[in-house]
Amino acid sequence: AQKITQTQPGMFVQEKEAVTLDCTYDTSDPSYGLFWYKQPSSGEMIFLIYQGSYDQQNATEGRYSLNFQKARKSANLVISASQLGDSAMYFCAMREGRSSGSARQLTFGSGTQLTVLP
Amino acid sequence: DSGVTQTPKHLITATGQRVTLRCSPRSGDLSVYWYQQSLDQGLQFLIQYYNGEERAKGNILERFSAQQFPDLHSELNLSSLELGDSALYFCASSVEPQYSRRYTFGSGTRLTVV
């Protein structure tokens, strides 16, 4: 079964508007972490935001916020006031706790290609 | 600069050859992870090292191997290369043993097998 599901292969948004990128996850671990990364066309992986399963508040980092709905197992990324430079591939990822033993690797979704239109 | 250094950035080699990819983790990070990103498979975890010891294995082929040295840099060795090994190979590092809140990625090595 897919551990991380991103159902939007591609998204378009008008410059200065907000956009939500969907991510659902599947784990039986009570302790886990959820991450979003941005991959521009140049290829590097840029960390955007982190949400821990026990964190009480939704994470925010500048124009990025994470809409964490634990019961629904969703961790959607919200980008406010989109900029042309936000055009990139966005990946949701999860790090599990105890079930992964001592390993702490990330499992990635298939990504969403976001295009910001002028 | 993320603090994770990967070399080389690009590599073109022929089928059947062997290559070595190098990664220096961010200062203070003890754990190194290798990932392969290809168009058909997405981002796949290969292997993890922590402080010199192998910690976890993912979808790593037997033709591939890795190690982490005492200075914490890591090398990924790919042998008997096939066309399908062409991909972007990432190294990431994190602080261990705490539950990491950040994994820092290098800029990747783009391998092309011809």
Tab-separated table of C-alpha atoms in Angstrom:
chain	number	residue	atom	x	y	z
A	1	ALA	CA	0.000	0.000	0.000
A	2	GLN	CA	1.134	3.533	-0.741
A	3	LYS	CA	2.360	5.251	2.371
A	4	ILE	CA	2.235	8.733	0.868
A	5	THR	CA	-0.337	9.682	-1.748
A	6	GLN	CA	-0.312	12.862	-3.771
A	7	THR	CA	-3.307	12.789	-6.070
A	8	GLN	CA	-2.571	15.952	-8.070
A	9	PRO	CA	0.083	15.295	-10.736
A	10	GLY	CA	-0.181	18.912	-11.878
A	11	MET	CA	-1.645	22.147	-10.557
A	12	PHE	CA	-1.939	25.663	-11.920
A	13	VAL	CA	-2.338	28.808	-9.854
A	14	GLN	CA	-2.470	32.488	-10.695
A	15	GLU	CA	0.302	34.639	-9.319
A	16	LYS	CA	-0.540	36.156	-5.885
A	17	GLU	CA	-3.252	33.580	-5.218
A	18	ALA	CA	-3.105	30.818	-2.611
A	19	VAL	CA	-2.847	27.153	-3.563
A	20	THR	CA	-3.270	23.907	-1.643
A	21	LEU	CA	-1.315	20.783	-2.523
A	22	ASP	CA	-2.830	17.574	-1.213
A	23	CYS	CA	-1.078	14.805	0.675
A	24	THR	CA	-2.503	11.816	2.499
A	25	TYR	CA	-0.470	9.292	4.400
A	26	ASP	CA	-0.806	5.834	5.856
A	27	THR	CA	0.924	4.657	9.008
A	28	SER	CA	0.111	2.740	12.150
A	29	ASP	CA	2.933	4.422	14.065
A	30	PRO	CA	1.772	6.889	16.700
A	31	SER	CA	4.994	8.838	16.218
A	32	TYR	CA	5.829	10.131	12.756
A	33	GLY	CA	6.893	13.248	10.939
A	34	LEU	CA	5.601	14.805	7.758
A	35	PHE	CA	7.719	16.902	5.430
A	36	TRP	CA	7.304	18.947	2.292
A	37	TYR	CA	10.108	19.508	-0.174
A	38	LYS	CA	10.326	21.671	-3.278
A	39	GLN	CA	12.271	20.546	-6.327
A	40	PRO	CA	12.754	23.267	-8.955
A	41	SER	CA	13.808	22.433	-12.481
A	42	SER	CA	17.450	22.721	-11.420
A	43	GLY	CA	16.957	19.508	-9.451
A	44	GLU	CA	17.869	20.266	-5.858
A	45	MET	CA	15.563	19.234	-3.015
A	46	ILE	CA	14.657	22.179	-0.805
A	47	PHE	CA	13.122	21.604	2.633
A	48	LEU	CA	9.968	23.670	3.177
A	49	ILE	CA	8.142	22.607	6.314
A	50	TYR	CA	7.835	19.897	8.966
A	51	GLN	CA	4.931	18.653	11.087
A	52	GLY	CA	5.342	16.156	13.907
A	53	SER	CA	2.502	13.816	14.778
A	54	TYR	CA	2.402	15.146	18.333
A	55	ASP	CA	2.662	18.800	17.412
A	56	GLN	CA	-0.391	20.669	18.686
A	57	GLN	CA	-0.239	23.501	16.196
A	58	ASN	CA	-0.164	23.385	12.418
A	59	ALA	CA	3.311	24.213	11.164
A	60	THR	CA	4.004	27.487	9.389
A	61	GLU	CA	7.141	28.752	7.657
A	62	GLY	CA	6.725	32.123	5.983
A	63	ARG	CA	4.296	31.721	3.064
A	64	TYR	CA	4.067	27.970	3.677
A	65	SER	CA	1.661	26.364	6.098
A	66	LEU	CA	0.726	22.776	6.677
A	67	ASN	CA	-2.933	21.895	7.137
A	68	PHE	CA	-2.548	18.853	9.383
A	69	GLN	CA	-5.692	16.766	9.893
A	70	LYS	CA	-4.548	13.784	11.914
A	71	ALA	CA	-7.842	11.881	11.969
A	72	ARG	CA	-8.080	12.112	8.184
A	73	LYS	CA	-4.347	11.376	7.787
A	74	SER	CA	-3.836	14.366	5.599
A	75	ALA	CA	-1.037	16.945	5.538
A	76	ASN	CA	-1.818	19.465	2.838
A	77	LEU	CA	0.636	22.211	1.967
A	78	VAL	CA	-0.785	25.696	1.578
A	79	ILE	CA	1.250	28.294	-0.287
A	80	SER	CA	-0.064	31.795	0.144
A	81	ALA	CA	0.512	34.652	-2.311
A	82	SER	CA	2.064	32.446	-5.015
A	83	GLN	CA	5.101	33.756	-6.846
A	84	LEU	CA	6.499	32.794	-10.237
A	85	GLY	CA	9.474	31.285	-8.444
A	86	ASP	CA	7.163	28.803	-6.719
A	87	SER	CA	6.811	26.875	-9.983
A	88	ALA	CA	8.380	23.523	-9.163
A	89	MET	CA	7.688	19.926	-8.212
A	90	TYR	CA	6.505	19.518	-4.630
A	91	PHE	CA	6.971	16.323	-2.651
A	92	CYS	CA	5.283	15.207	0.530
A	93	ALA	CA	7.293	12.762	2.649
A	94	MET	CA	6.946	10.851	5.902
A	95	ARG	CA	9.377	9.601	8.512
A	96	GLU	CA	7.958	6.865	10.706
A	97	GLY	CA	8.945	6.105	14.257
A	98	ARG	CA	8.986	2.792	16.003
A	99	SER	CA	7.839	0.530	13.185
A	100	SER	CA	10.886	1.488	11.172
A	101	GLY	CA	13.135	0.323	13.965
A	102	SER	CA	16.207	2.434	14.275
A	103	ALA	CA	15.984	3.586	10.668
A	104	ARG	CA	14.692	7.059	9.989
A	105	GLN	CA	14.451	7.264	6.246
A	106	LEU	CA	11.879	9.364	4.421
A	107	THR	CA	9.208	7.852	2.197
A	108	PHE	CA	8.131	10.154	-0.609
A	109	GLY	CA	4.962	10.658	-2.575
A	110	SER	CA	4.954	10.923	-6.355
A	111	GLY	CA	4.912	14.708	-6.327
A	112	THR	CA	2.783	17.559	-7.662
A	113	GLN	CA	4.051	19.822	-10.436
A	114	LEU	CA	2.942	23.355	-9.606
A	115	THR	CA	2.908	26.031	-12.286
A	116	VAL	CA	2.359	29.641	-11.290
A	117	LEU	CA	0.830	31.729	-14.063
A	118	PRO	CA	1.601	35.440	-14.462
B	1	ASP	CA	24.319	25.905	-0.154
B	2	SER	CA	22.487	23.259	1.875
B	3	GLY	CA	25.607	22.102	3.683
B	4	VAL	CA	25.480	18.650	2.084
B	5	THR	CA	28.068	18.291	-0.678
B	6	GLN	CA	27.725	15.779	-3.456
B	7	THR	CA	30.292	15.130	-6.144
B	8	PRO	CA	30.356	14.896	-9.055
B	9	LYS	CA	27.300	16.861	-10.188
B	10	HIS	CA	27.138	15.072	-13.524
B	11	LEU	CA	28.497	11.736	-14.657
B	12	ILE	CA	28.251	10.086	-18.052
B	13	THR	CA	29.497	6.542	-18.360
B	14	ALA	CA	29.045	3.444	-20.467
B	15	THR	CA	27.102	0.293	-19.682
B	16	GLY	CA	29.071	-2.242	-17.684
B	17	GLN	CA	31.216	0.377	-15.981
B	18	ARG	CA	31.572	1.203	-12.301
B	19	VAL	CA	31.242	4.640	-10.705
B	20	THR	CA	31.544	6.112	-7.222
B	21	LEU	CA	29.370	8.930	-5.946
B	22	ARG	CA	30.535	10.923	-2.956
B	23	CYS	CA	28.625	12.729	-0.221
B	24	SER	CA	29.760	14.912	2.674
B	25	PRO	CA	26.989	15.427	5.224
B	26	ARG	CA	26.070	18.683	6.916
B	27	SER	CA	28.315	19.517	9.826
B	28	GLY	CA	27.055	17.768	12.955
B	29	ASP	CA	24.879	15.257	11.103
B	30	LEU	CA	25.786	11.638	11.757
B	31	SER	CA	23.292	9.933	9.478
B	32	VAL	CA	23.506	9.721	5.699
B	33	TYR	CA	20.792	8.501	3.358
B	34	TRP	CA	21.026	7.698	-0.335
B	35	TYR	CA	18.072	8.081	-2.687
B	36	GLN	CA	17.578	7.386	-6.367
B	37	GLN	CA	15.182	9.534	-8.389
B	38	SER	CA	14.088	8.238	-11.759
B	39	LEU	CA	11.133	9.155	-13.948
B	40	ASP	CA	9.426	5.786	-13.610
B	41	GLN	CA	10.216	4.965	-9.971
B	42	GLY	CA	10.121	8.375	-8.327
B	43	LEU	CA	12.243	8.932	-5.226
B	44	GLN	CA	13.402	5.598	-3.850
B	45	PHE	CA	15.325	5.079	-0.626
B	46	LEU	CA	18.480	3.047	-1.164
B	47	ILE	CA	20.444	2.838	2.067
B	48	GLN	CA	21.153	4.616	5.353
B	49	TYR	CA	24.318	4.871	7.427
B	50	TYR	CA	24.643	6.181	10.932
B	51	ASN	CA	28.053	7.015	12.363
B	52	GLY	CA	29.795	4.540	10.103
B	53	GLU	CA	27.362	1.659	10.416
B	54	GLU	CA	24.695	0.521	8.004
B	55	ARG	CA	21.308	1.251	9.570
B	56	ALA	CA	18.719	0.389	6.927
B	57	LYS	CA	18.444	-0.898	3.395
B	58	GLY	CA	15.759	-0.030	0.913
B	59	ASN	CA	15.434	-0.846	-2.772
B	60	ILE	CA	19.160	-1.144	-3.347
B	61	LEU	CA	20.367	-3.497	-6.052
B	62	GLU	CA	23.090	-6.026	-5.300
B	63	ARG	CA	25.256	-4.251	-7.894
B	64	PHE	CA	25.183	-1.184	-5.648
B	65	SER	CA	27.023	-0.763	-2.370
B	66	ALA	CA	27.821	2.052	0.007
B	67	GLN	CA	29.904	2.889	3.023
B	68	GLN	CA	30.384	5.689	5.510
B	69	PHE	CA	33.890	6.585	6.566
B	70	PRO	CA	35.214	7.735	9.972
B	71	ASP	CA	35.050	11.369	8.834
B	72	LEU	CA	31.331	10.677	8.094
B	73	HIS	CA	31.504	11.180	4.368
B	74	SER	CA	29.795	8.463	2.388
B	75	GLU	CA	30.315	6.843	-0.977
B	76	LEU	CA	27.814	5.019	-3.149
B	77	ASN	CA	29.365	2.525	-5.554
B	78	LEU	CA	27.411	1.489	-8.633
B	79	SER	CA	28.817	-1.365	-10.713
B	80	SER	CA	27.926	-3.258	-13.900
B	81	LEU	CA	25.907	-0.236	-14.887
B	82	GLU	CA	22.818	-0.614	-17.024
B	83	LEU	CA	20.850	1.955	-18.997
B	84	GLY	CA	18.117	1.787	-16.367
B	85	ASP	CA	20.510	3.035	-13.700
B	86	SER	CA	20.428	6.476	-15.277
B	87	ALA	CA	18.909	8.692	-12.583
B	88	LEU	CA	19.467	11.527	-10.161
B	89	TYR	CA	21.133	10.234	-7.005
B	90	PHE	CA	20.648	12.210	-3.844
B	91	CYS	CA	22.401	12.108	-0.558
B	92	ALA	CA	20.661	13.502	2.531
B	93	SER	CA	21.840	13.904	6.096
B	94	SER	CA	20.148	14.292	9.440
B	95	VAL	CA	20.918	14.490	13.120
B	96	GLU	CA	20.555	11.182	14.966
B	97	PRO	CA	19.381	9.507	17.223
B	98	GLN	CA	16.674	12.071	17.851
B	99	TYR	CA	13.529	11.968	15.713
B	100	SER	CA	14.751	14.173	12.914
B	101	ARG	CA	12.794	17.284	12.025
B	102	ARG	CA	14.961	18.112	9.049
B	103	TYR	CA	16.667	16.092	6.397
B	104	THR	CA	19.078	18.163	4.325
B	105	PHE	CA	19.633	17.096	0.751
B	106	GLY	CA	22.617	17.632	-1.461
B	107	SER	CA	22.193	18.933	-4.987
B	108	GLY	CA	22.431	15.426	-6.405
B	109	THR	CA	24.553	13.573	-8.926
B	110	ARG	CA	22.955	13.113	-12.315
B	111	LEU	CA	24.134	9.801	-13.729
B	112	THR	CA	23.685	9.044	-17.393
B	113	VAL	CA	24.534	5.548	-18.611
B	114	VAL	CA	25.001	5.295	-22.380
